């Protein structure tokens, strides 16, 4: 029957038939698929069978894909849930044995509870067995009865939980058997990586609860996810040597690899302190993320190289390129960078209320961002005053630089920063020329104009490193700062 056609005994009609592979019979719901082709002519049946066979084979492949995509994650979740159930019921039994049993307050709809009860004691072989066990438990007296009922509830919960999971996921027979082993002995399941999904989730929640910046938390979590994937792929334990091999496989700059090690150490310290199972498994182990001699080389072509500064000619070239592209906001942002040396996000957060007057001088009031020194008042360069007046007048949302919606971390500069990167590349500048290079430019120009080092740092929001200045001094006067900032070369003729 290589053509998948059959005729039933006593019938002239042709049928198409396909045996379902054993590994997907449960998912498909039968061992054999068969359908009438409603014709007695073999030639017609040969053509009619093709789309039906194609559809069946697609169903079989989809069932297999579903199992492949399911991967190992369900085993990890099941083992963790089973362990949680066991802890709860052990505590309940302890309370009963100590005479401290209290009425359980269930936040469950009575109707749902009744449906679950019907499922547990259904008219099936397993349901009738559980009913008999329940009758035996109720026949006991006192504490023995309560303990027996807790055992019964624990067992029934795990059994029905497993049945529901197997049904909902179309588990194959081997998967169902493995699921039953995990339900019976959750500790028998050993995840391919100790850095499990649940642990990563708990680590994230811990870091967030301690006020970690969202972007920083995402970066640390992402690094641990990549390490976990490496452990699974290479089937390696979490050791110093494994971490060393992982670092070498990343092909990143030493500074970046240091960040991976810091993320690993943060995860390790959290797990040792707050994860009981981890603490038990690694109690005699040394943190595998410390003591590494980082491999040199690799990483980006700019790793370890100093950023280039923009000259006046460079800046005029970039401004004109932005205007040629019809991007006036980007041209204005470039001017702001040239005349202030401020960080791109600081400039994108400036709004009309950020323009203040101090001692009769118009200034930018920069709020605190990266450090205490970043909170500063900087006079507006005389050549920038008309631009700021125009931006304030044209603003539709109070911000001086219009921007697309902020990224998921609330950064307003995300989109315009990308636009600047594209503009810089198109204009022929290297990757060592970034927007942050304007800070280097401004500091360089101020120093070359004989502006005192402490005042130059005060204008761009750097700490001086001097206790006398940073702690006790109130800084330069507004007039002194204006005189200094005015020494920056003008972009206009």
Protein backbone atom coordinates (compact mmCIF):
# COMPACT_ATOMS: atom_id res chain seq x y z
CA UNK A 1 0.00 0.00 0.00
CA UNK A 2 2.79 2.39 -0.97
CA UNK A 3 0.22 4.71 -2.53
CA UNK A 4 -1.80 4.92 0.74
CA UNK A 5 -4.99 3.77 -1.04
CA UNK A 6 -7.28 1.01 0.22
CA UNK A 7 -10.74 -0.36 -0.50
CA UNK A 8 -12.82 -1.77 2.28
CA UNK A 9 -14.22 -5.23 1.87
CA UNK A 10 -17.40 -5.20 -0.21
CA UNK A 11 -16.94 -1.54 -1.24
CA UNK A 12 -15.80 0.00 -4.50
CA UNK A 13 -14.97 3.40 -2.92
CA UNK A 14 -11.33 4.26 -2.42
CA UNK A 15 -9.97 5.45 0.94
CA UNK A 16 -6.71 7.15 1.78
CA UNK A 17 -4.93 5.68 4.83
CA UNK A 18 -1.85 6.72 6.81
CA UNK A 19 -0.31 5.01 9.84
CA UNK A 20 0.50 7.53 12.56
CA UNK A 21 4.04 7.20 13.96
CA UNK A 22 4.09 5.95 17.55
CA UNK A 23 5.75 9.09 18.93
CA UNK A 24 2.82 11.32 17.93
CA UNK A 25 -0.15 8.95 18.21
CA UNK A 26 -1.24 10.51 21.48
CA UNK A 27 -1.03 14.01 20.05
CA UNK A 28 -2.90 13.07 16.85
CA UNK A 29 -5.43 11.02 18.81
CA UNK A 30 -5.27 7.74 16.87
CA UNK A 31 -2.97 5.12 15.41
CA UNK A 32 -4.31 5.30 11.87
CA UNK A 33 -5.78 8.14 9.82
CA UNK A 34 -8.32 7.16 7.18
CA UNK A 35 -10.70 9.13 4.98
CA UNK A 36 -13.06 8.33 2.11
CA UNK A 37 -12.12 9.80 -1.28
CA UNK A 38 -15.71 9.38 -2.53
CA UNK A 39 -14.74 7.82 -5.82
CA UNK A 40 -14.47 4.34 -7.23
CA UNK A 41 -11.99 5.38 -9.92
CA UNK A 42 -8.39 4.71 -8.95
CA UNK A 43 -7.02 7.49 -11.17
CA UNK A 44 -9.24 10.07 -9.46
CA UNK A 45 -8.37 8.65 -6.04
CA UNK A 46 -4.64 8.98 -6.75
CA UNK A 47 -5.05 12.73 -7.25
CA UNK A 48 -7.62 13.26 -4.48
CA UNK A 49 -5.40 11.63 -1.83
CA UNK A 50 -2.51 14.08 -2.23
CA UNK A 51 -3.85 17.17 -0.39
CA UNK A 52 -5.23 14.96 2.39
CA UNK A 53 -1.88 13.21 2.88
CA UNK A 54 -0.10 16.56 2.82
CA UNK A 55 -2.41 17.88 5.56
CA UNK A 56 -1.91 14.77 7.71
CA UNK A 57 1.85 14.90 7.38
CA UNK A 58 1.78 18.58 8.32
CA UNK A 59 -0.18 17.67 11.48
CA UNK A 60 2.38 15.00 12.35
CA UNK A 61 5.25 17.41 11.83
CA UNK A 62 3.50 20.08 13.90
CA UNK A 63 3.07 17.59 16.75
CA UNK A 64 6.77 16.74 16.60
CA UNK A 65 7.76 20.39 16.42
CA UNK A 66 5.64 21.10 19.48
CA UNK A 67 7.55 18.49 21.44
CA UNK A 68 10.92 19.76 20.20
CA UNK A 69 10.03 23.37 21.00
CA UNK A 70 8.89 22.30 24.45
CA UNK A 71 12.49 21.31 25.19
CA UNK A 72 13.54 20.71 28.79
CA UNK A 73 11.94 23.76 30.39
CA UNK A 74 8.79 21.89 31.45
CA UNK A 75 10.87 19.41 33.48
CA UNK A 76 12.52 22.21 35.41
CA UNK A 77 9.18 23.90 36.17
CA UNK A 78 7.56 20.61 37.14
CA UNK A 79 10.39 19.67 39.52
CA UNK A 80 10.23 23.10 41.18
CA UNK A 81 6.43 23.04 41.52
CA UNK A 82 6.53 19.51 42.92
CA UNK A 83 9.14 20.52 45.49
CA UNK A 84 7.00 23.51 46.48
CA UNK A 85 3.95 21.26 46.92
CA UNK A 86 6.00 18.87 49.04
CA UNK A 87 7.24 21.67 51.30
CA UNK A 88 3.70 22.90 51.87
CA UNK A 89 2.35 19.48 52.74
CA UNK A 90 5.32 18.64 54.98
CA UNK A 91 4.64 21.83 56.94
CA UNK A 92 0.95 21.00 57.16
CA UNK A 93 1.72 17.53 58.51
CA UNK A 94 4.18 18.99 61.02
CA UNK A 95 1.55 21.43 62.21
CA UNK A 96 -0.94 18.57 62.64
CA UNK A 97 1.57 16.44 64.54
CA UNK A 98 2.33 19.37 66.86
CA UNK A 99 -1.33 20.14 67.34
CA UNK A 100 -1.01 23.50 65.61
CA UNK A 101 -3.26 22.79 62.67
CA UNK A 102 -5.28 25.81 61.62
CA UNK A 103 -8.17 26.03 59.16
CA UNK A 104 -6.83 26.58 55.66
CA UNK A 105 -8.15 29.70 53.98
CA UNK A 106 -8.49 28.90 50.28
CA UNK A 107 -8.93 31.76 47.86
CA UNK A 108 -10.69 29.46 45.40
CA UNK A 109 -14.12 29.67 43.84
CA UNK A 110 -16.25 26.89 45.43
CA UNK A 111 -17.50 25.96 41.96
CA UNK A 112 -13.92 25.48 40.72
CA UNK A 113 -13.12 23.44 43.81
CA UNK A 114 -16.11 21.21 43.12
CA UNK A 115 -15.02 20.70 39.51
CA UNK A 116 -11.57 19.73 40.71
CA UNK A 117 -13.06 17.29 43.21
CA UNK A 118 -15.10 15.66 40.44
CA UNK A 119 -11.95 15.32 38.34
CA UNK A 120 -10.00 13.77 41.23
CA UNK A 121 -12.76 11.27 42.00
CA UNK A 122 -13.94 10.72 38.42
CA UNK A 123 -15.45 7.45 37.25
CA UNK A 124 -12.13 6.15 36.00
CA UNK A 125 -9.71 3.58 37.33
CA UNK A 126 -7.54 6.21 39.01
CA UNK A 127 -10.58 8.18 40.22
CA UNK A 128 -12.18 5.12 41.81
CA UNK A 129 -8.86 4.19 43.46
CA UNK A 130 -8.56 7.67 44.95
CA UNK A 131 -12.16 7.48 46.22
CA UNK A 132 -11.36 4.22 48.01
CA UNK A 133 -8.25 5.79 49.55
CA UNK A 134 -10.30 8.77 50.69
CA UNK A 135 -12.93 6.50 52.30
CA UNK A 136 -10.16 4.66 54.15
CA UNK A 137 -8.67 7.96 55.36
CA UNK A 138 -12.01 9.23 56.64
CA UNK A 139 -12.53 5.97 58.54
CA UNK A 140 -9.59 6.81 60.80
CA UNK A 141 -9.81 8.90 63.94
CA UNK A 142 -8.07 11.99 65.37
CA UNK A 143 -4.57 12.96 64.27
CA UNK A 144 -4.19 9.79 62.20
CA UNK A 145 -7.17 10.86 60.13
CA UNK A 146 -5.78 14.36 59.52
CA UNK A 147 -2.35 13.01 58.59
CA UNK A 148 -3.88 10.46 56.22
CA UNK A 149 -6.00 13.17 54.58
CA UNK A 150 -2.93 15.37 54.07
CA UNK A 151 -1.09 12.43 52.47
CA UNK A 152 -4.08 11.73 50.26
CA UNK A 153 -4.44 15.38 49.24
CA UNK A 154 -0.72 15.60 48.42
CA UNK A 155 -0.77 12.42 46.36
CA UNK A 156 -4.01 13.33 44.56
CA UNK A 157 -2.77 16.80 43.76
CA UNK A 158 0.43 15.51 42.18
CA UNK A 159 -1.39 12.80 40.24
CA UNK A 160 -4.07 15.06 38.85
CA UNK A 161 -1.54 17.80 38.22
CA UNK A 162 0.44 15.33 36.13
CA UNK A 163 -2.62 14.11 34.25
CA UNK A 164 -3.65 17.65 33.38
CA UNK A 165 -0.13 18.53 32.19
CA UNK A 166 0.14 15.41 30.04
CA UNK A 167 -3.27 16.06 28.50
CA UNK A 168 -2.68 19.76 27.86
CA UNK A 169 0.72 19.18 26.26
CA UNK A 170 0.03 15.99 24.29
CA UNK A 171 2.91 14.26 26.02
CA UNK A 172 4.37 11.20 24.35
CA UNK A 173 4.60 7.98 26.36
CA UNK A 174 8.29 8.53 27.24
CA UNK A 175 7.53 12.10 28.32
CA UNK A 176 4.62 10.94 30.46
CA UNK A 177 6.82 8.34 32.11
CA UNK A 178 9.55 10.92 32.81
CA UNK A 179 6.93 13.30 34.18
CA UNK A 180 5.73 10.62 36.63
CA UNK A 181 9.29 10.06 37.85
CA UNK A 182 9.72 13.79 38.48
CA UNK A 183 6.38 13.97 40.32
CA UNK A 184 7.41 11.08 42.54
CA UNK A 185 11.01 12.18 43.08
CA UNK A 186 11.60 15.77 41.98
CA UNK A 187 15.22 15.65 43.13
CA UNK A 188 15.84 13.00 40.46
CA UNK A 189 15.65 15.70 37.81
CA UNK A 190 18.99 17.39 37.24
CA UNK A 191 18.75 20.46 35.00
CA UNK A 192 21.31 20.79 32.21
CA UNK A 193 22.36 24.07 33.83
CA UNK A 194 22.18 25.00 37.52
CA UNK A 195 21.40 28.55 36.41
CA UNK A 196 17.77 27.67 35.84
CA UNK A 197 14.98 29.83 34.51
CA UNK A 198 13.43 30.03 37.98
CA UNK A 199 16.72 31.09 39.57
CA UNK A 200 17.28 33.77 36.94
CA UNK A 201 13.75 35.04 37.58
CA UNK A 202 14.38 35.18 41.33
CA UNK A 203 17.74 36.89 40.78
CA UNK A 204 16.06 39.54 38.62
CA UNK A 205 13.36 40.15 41.24
CA UNK A 206 16.02 40.48 43.95
CA UNK A 207 18.09 42.98 41.96
CA UNK A 208 14.98 45.01 41.14
CA UNK A 209 13.88 45.00 44.78
CA UNK A 210 17.25 46.47 45.74
CA UNK A 211 16.79 49.42 43.40
CA UNK A 212 18.92 48.19 40.52
CA UNK A 213 18.68 50.31 37.37
CA UNK A 214 16.46 48.46 34.84
CA UNK A 215 19.10 48.50 32.10
CA UNK A 216 21.80 47.23 34.46
CA UNK A 217 19.52 44.46 35.75
CA UNK A 218 18.63 43.42 32.19
CA UNK A 219 22.32 43.29 31.27
CA UNK A 220 23.26 41.13 34.25
CA UNK A 221 20.32 38.79 33.70
CA UNK A 222 21.14 38.53 30.00
CA UNK A 223 24.73 37.54 30.78
CA UNK A 224 23.55 34.79 33.13
CA UNK A 225 21.14 33.52 30.48
CA UNK A 226 24.01 33.33 27.98
CA UNK A 227 26.15 31.43 30.48
CA UNK A 228 23.28 29.02 31.15
CA UNK A 229 22.88 28.40 27.41
CA UNK A 230 26.63 27.71 27.18
CA UNK A 231 26.47 25.18 30.04
CA UNK A 232 23.54 23.39 28.37
CA UNK A 233 25.11 23.33 24.92
CA UNK A 234 28.52 22.13 26.10
CA UNK A 235 27.06 19.94 28.87
CA UNK A 236 29.56 21.30 31.37
CA UNK A 237 29.35 21.92 35.14
CA UNK A 238 29.70 25.38 36.63
CA UNK A 239 33.42 25.50 37.48
CA UNK A 240 36.33 27.91 37.16
CA UNK A 241 37.54 26.10 34.02
CA UNK A 242 34.09 26.23 32.45
CA UNK A 243 33.79 29.95 33.08
CA UNK A 244 37.26 30.42 31.58
CA UNK A 245 36.22 28.52 28.43
CA UNK A 246 33.02 30.55 28.24
CA UNK A 247 34.91 33.83 28.42
CA UNK A 248 37.24 32.73 25.62
CA UNK A 249 34.27 31.77 23.45
CA UNK A 250 32.78 35.27 23.73
CA UNK A 251 35.58 37.03 21.82
CA UNK A 252 34.99 40.30 23.65
CA UNK A 253 37.26 43.08 24.87
CA UNK A 254 38.78 42.64 28.37
CA UNK A 255 36.60 45.44 29.78
CA UNK A 256 33.47 43.69 28.52
CA UNK A 257 34.61 40.34 29.91
CA UNK A 258 35.05 42.03 33.29
CA UNK A 259 31.38 42.96 33.18
CA UNK A 260 30.47 39.30 32.54
CA UNK A 261 32.52 38.27 35.57
CA UNK A 262 30.91 40.97 37.73
CA UNK A 263 27.45 39.75 36.67
CA UNK A 264 28.46 36.18 37.51
CA UNK A 265 29.77 37.20 40.92
CA UNK A 266 26.57 39.15 41.66
CA UNK A 267 24.52 36.05 40.77
CA UNK A 268 26.78 33.75 42.82
CA UNK A 269 26.60 35.94 45.93
CA UNK A 270 22.82 36.14 45.65
CA UNK A 271 22.42 32.37 45.17
CA UNK A 272 24.76 31.45 48.04
CA UNK A 273 22.86 33.77 50.37
CA UNK A 274 19.24 33.34 49.31
CA UNK A 275 18.89 30.02 47.43
CA UNK A 276 18.93 27.10 49.89
CA UNK A 277 19.40 24.40 47.23
CA UNK A 278 22.27 26.31 45.64
CA UNK A 279 23.86 26.90 49.02
CA UNK A 280 23.75 23.18 49.74
CA UNK A 281 25.11 22.15 46.33
CA UNK A 282 27.96 24.70 46.28
CA UNK A 283 28.69 25.05 49.99
CA UNK A 284 32.27 23.78 49.60
CA UNK A 285 32.91 25.47 46.25
CA UNK A 286 34.81 28.67 45.52
CA UNK A 287 33.18 31.41 43.44
CA UNK A 288 34.16 30.36 39.86
CA UNK A 289 33.93 33.96 38.62
CA UNK A 290 36.94 35.30 40.54
CA UNK A 291 40.66 35.01 39.89
CA UNK A 292 40.55 35.03 36.09
CA UNK A 293 43.36 36.44 33.97
CA UNK A 294 41.31 37.91 31.18
CA UNK A 295 42.35 37.00 27.62
CA UNK A 296 43.74 39.92 25.69
CA UNK A 297 42.71 40.88 22.18
CA UNK A 298 39.39 40.26 20.55
CA UNK A 299 36.45 42.54 21.02
CA UNK A 300 35.65 45.54 18.87
CA UNK A 301 38.23 47.34 16.78
CA UNK A 302 37.93 50.38 19.07
CA UNK A 303 38.50 48.47 22.32
CA UNK A 304 41.17 50.17 24.43
CA UNK A 305 41.55 53.11 22.05
CA UNK A 306 40.92 56.71 23.06
CA UNK A 307 38.02 58.55 21.48
CA UNK A 308 38.83 61.20 18.92
CA UNK A 309 37.75 64.83 19.40
CA UNK A 310 35.75 66.86 16.90
CA UNK A 311 37.35 69.95 15.44
CA UNK A 312 35.33 73.02 14.55
CA UNK A 313 35.48 71.96 10.88
CA UNK A 314 34.30 68.44 11.81
CA UNK A 315 31.35 69.85 13.72
CA UNK A 316 30.33 72.20 10.91
CA UNK A 317 30.51 69.25 8.50
CA UNK A 318 28.23 67.16 10.73
CA UNK A 319 25.79 70.04 11.20
CA UNK A 320 25.55 70.63 7.47
CA UNK A 321 25.05 66.91 6.82
CA UNK A 322 22.17 66.86 9.31
CA UNK A 323 20.58 69.91 7.66
CA UNK A 324 21.01 68.34 4.21
CA UNK A 325 19.11 65.32 5.55
CA UNK A 326 16.33 67.63 6.77
CA UNK A 327 17.13 66.74 10.38
CA UNK A 328 17.08 70.12 12.15
CA UNK A 329 16.77 68.60 15.67
CA UNK A 330 19.98 66.63 15.12
CA UNK A 331 21.76 69.75 13.85
CA UNK A 332 20.63 71.60 17.00
CA UNK A 333 21.78 68.72 19.19
CA UNK A 334 25.23 68.85 17.60
CA UNK A 335 25.44 72.57 18.40
CA UNK A 336 24.43 71.88 22.00
CA UNK A 337 27.12 69.21 22.24
CA UNK A 338 29.77 71.61 20.88
CA UNK A 339 28.88 74.46 23.23
CA UNK A 340 28.29 72.46 26.43
CA UNK A 341 30.14 69.14 26.34
CA UNK A 342 27.09 67.65 28.05
CA UNK A 343 26.11 64.00 27.73
CA UNK A 344 23.59 63.25 24.99
CA UNK A 345 20.90 62.12 27.43
CA UNK A 346 21.43 65.26 29.55
CA UNK A 347 20.82 67.40 26.47
CA UNK A 348 17.71 65.44 25.43
CA UNK A 349 16.27 65.93 28.92
CA UNK A 350 16.64 69.71 28.83
CA UNK A 351 13.26 71.44 28.79
CA UNK A 352 12.08 75.01 28.90
CA UNK A 353 12.21 75.10 32.70
CA UNK A 354 15.86 73.97 32.49
CA UNK A 355 16.73 77.44 31.15
CA UNK A 356 17.12 79.62 34.21
CA UNK A 357 18.61 83.04 34.97
CA UNK A 358 21.31 83.30 37.64
CA UNK A 359 22.91 86.67 38.46
CA UNK A 360 21.34 88.05 35.29
CA UNK A 361 22.92 85.31 33.14
CA UNK A 362 20.93 82.67 31.22
CA UNK A 363 22.04 79.18 32.22
CA UNK A 364 21.26 75.49 31.80
CA UNK A 365 20.19 73.79 35.01
CA UNK A 366 21.41 70.20 34.56
CA UNK A 367 19.89 67.76 37.08
CA UNK A 368 21.90 64.98 38.69
CA UNK A 369 22.47 62.05 36.35
CA UNK A 370 25.61 59.91 36.61
CA UNK A 371 27.23 61.47 39.69
CA UNK A 372 26.88 64.26 42.23
CA UNK A 373 29.03 66.49 40.00
CA UNK A 374 26.60 66.04 37.10
CA UNK A 375 24.13 68.33 38.88
CA UNK A 376 25.38 71.72 37.78
CA UNK A 377 24.41 75.13 36.46
CA UNK A 378 26.21 76.09 33.24
CA UNK A 379 25.91 79.48 31.51
CA UNK A 380 24.64 79.31 27.94
CA UNK A 381 27.31 80.19 25.37
CA UNK A 382 26.45 83.59 23.79
CA UNK A 383 26.37 82.00 20.30
CA UNK A 384 23.75 79.51 21.50
CA UNK A 385 21.25 81.98 22.98
CA UNK A 386 19.18 82.51 19.82
CA UNK A 387 18.98 78.77 19.21
CA UNK A 388 17.73 78.16 22.75
CA UNK A 389 15.12 80.92 22.41
CA UNK A 390 13.89 79.29 19.19
CA UNK A 391 13.80 75.80 20.70
CA UNK A 392 11.88 77.06 23.73
CA UNK A 393 9.35 78.85 21.53
CA UNK A 394 8.86 75.88 19.16
CA UNK A 395 8.67 73.19 21.86
CA UNK A 396 5.40 71.25 21.90
CA UNK A 397 6.18 69.07 24.94
CA UNK A 398 8.43 71.42 27.00
CA UNK A 399 11.60 69.59 25.87
CA UNK A 400 14.08 71.62 23.85
CA UNK A 401 15.11 68.72 21.58
CA UNK A 402 12.15 66.87 20.07
CA UNK A 403 12.57 63.10 20.24
CA UNK A 404 10.67 59.97 19.40
CA UNK A 405 9.26 57.98 22.30
CA UNK A 406 11.82 56.91 24.88
CA UNK A 407 13.22 53.40 24.89
CA UNK A 408 12.15 50.80 27.46
CA UNK A 409 14.56 52.32 29.98
CA UNK A 410 13.08 55.79 29.58
CA UNK A 411 16.05 57.17 27.60
CA UNK A 412 14.89 60.02 25.34
CA UNK A 413 18.19 60.03 23.46
CA UNK A 414 17.85 56.47 22.12
CA UNK A 415 16.55 57.23 18.61
CA UNK A 416 18.48 60.46 17.99
CA UNK A 417 21.68 58.78 19.21
CA UNK A 418 21.21 56.10 16.55
CA UNK A 419 20.56 58.83 13.98
CA UNK A 420 23.80 60.57 14.97
CA UNK A 421 25.72 57.31 14.59
CA UNK A 422 24.40 56.84 11.06
CA UNK A 423 25.19 60.47 10.20
CA UNK A 424 28.73 60.20 11.57
CA UNK A 425 29.44 57.05 9.57
CA UNK A 426 27.99 58.48 6.37
CA UNK A 427 30.13 61.60 6.85
CA UNK A 428 33.26 59.46 6.91
CA UNK A 429 34.14 59.59 10.61
CA UNK A 430 35.55 56.56 12.43
CA UNK A 431 33.92 54.67 15.28
CA UNK A 432 36.25 56.52 17.61
CA UNK A 433 34.18 59.62 16.87
CA UNK A 434 31.02 59.34 18.99
CA UNK A 435 28.68 61.96 20.42
CA UNK A 436 30.52 61.66 23.72
CA UNK A 437 33.59 62.96 21.85
CA UNK A 438 32.12 66.46 22.21
CA UNK A 439 32.89 66.21 25.95
CA UNK A 440 36.53 65.52 25.06
CA UNK A 441 36.45 68.42 22.60
CA UNK A 442 35.05 70.91 25.12
CA UNK A 443 37.47 69.92 27.88
CA UNK A 444 40.38 70.14 25.42
CA UNK A 445 39.29 73.57 24.16
CA UNK A 446 38.83 74.91 27.69
CA UNK A 447 42.27 73.71 28.79
CA UNK A 448 43.87 75.21 25.67
CA UNK A 449 42.14 78.51 26.51
CA UNK A 450 43.85 78.45 29.95
CA UNK A 451 40.64 77.72 31.86
CA UNK A 452 41.61 76.23 35.28
CA UNK A 453 41.25 72.47 35.45
CA UNK A 454 38.78 72.57 38.36
CA UNK A 455 36.54 75.04 36.50
CA UNK A 456 36.64 73.00 33.27
CA UNK A 457 35.54 69.89 35.20
CA UNK A 458 32.81 71.88 36.95
CA UNK A 459 31.37 72.99 33.59
CA UNK A 460 31.14 69.47 32.14
CA UNK A 461 30.10 67.76 35.38
CA UNK A 462 33.27 65.91 36.41
CA UNK A 463 34.48 65.59 39.97
CA UNK A 464 37.83 67.30 40.46
CA UNK A 465 39.23 64.69 42.84
CA UNK A 466 39.98 67.45 45.33
CA UNK A 467 38.25 67.22 48.71
CA UNK A 468 38.71 70.97 49.17
CA UNK A 469 36.87 71.72 45.92
CA UNK A 470 34.31 68.91 45.79
CA UNK A 471 33.26 69.02 49.44
CA UNK A 472 33.92 72.52 50.76
CA UNK A 473 33.92 74.82 47.73
CA UNK A 474 30.70 76.26 46.29
CA UNK A 475 32.46 76.50 42.95
CA UNK A 476 33.06 79.35 40.55
CA UNK A 477 30.67 82.28 40.23
CA UNK A 478 28.22 82.41 37.34
CA UNK A 479 30.24 85.24 35.79
CA UNK A 480 33.44 83.18 36.01
CA UNK A 481 31.73 80.23 34.38
CA UNK A 482 30.31 82.41 31.60
CA UNK A 483 33.76 83.84 30.91
CA UNK A 484 35.13 80.32 30.67
CA UNK A 485 32.40 78.82 28.48
CA UNK A 486 32.57 81.84 26.18
CA UNK A 487 36.12 80.82 25.27
CA UNK A 488 34.76 77.89 23.26
CA UNK A 489 35.15 78.69 19.54
CA UNK A 490 31.93 79.79 17.84
CA UNK A 491 30.46 77.72 15.04
CA UNK A 492 29.03 80.74 13.24
CA UNK A 493 31.11 83.01 10.98
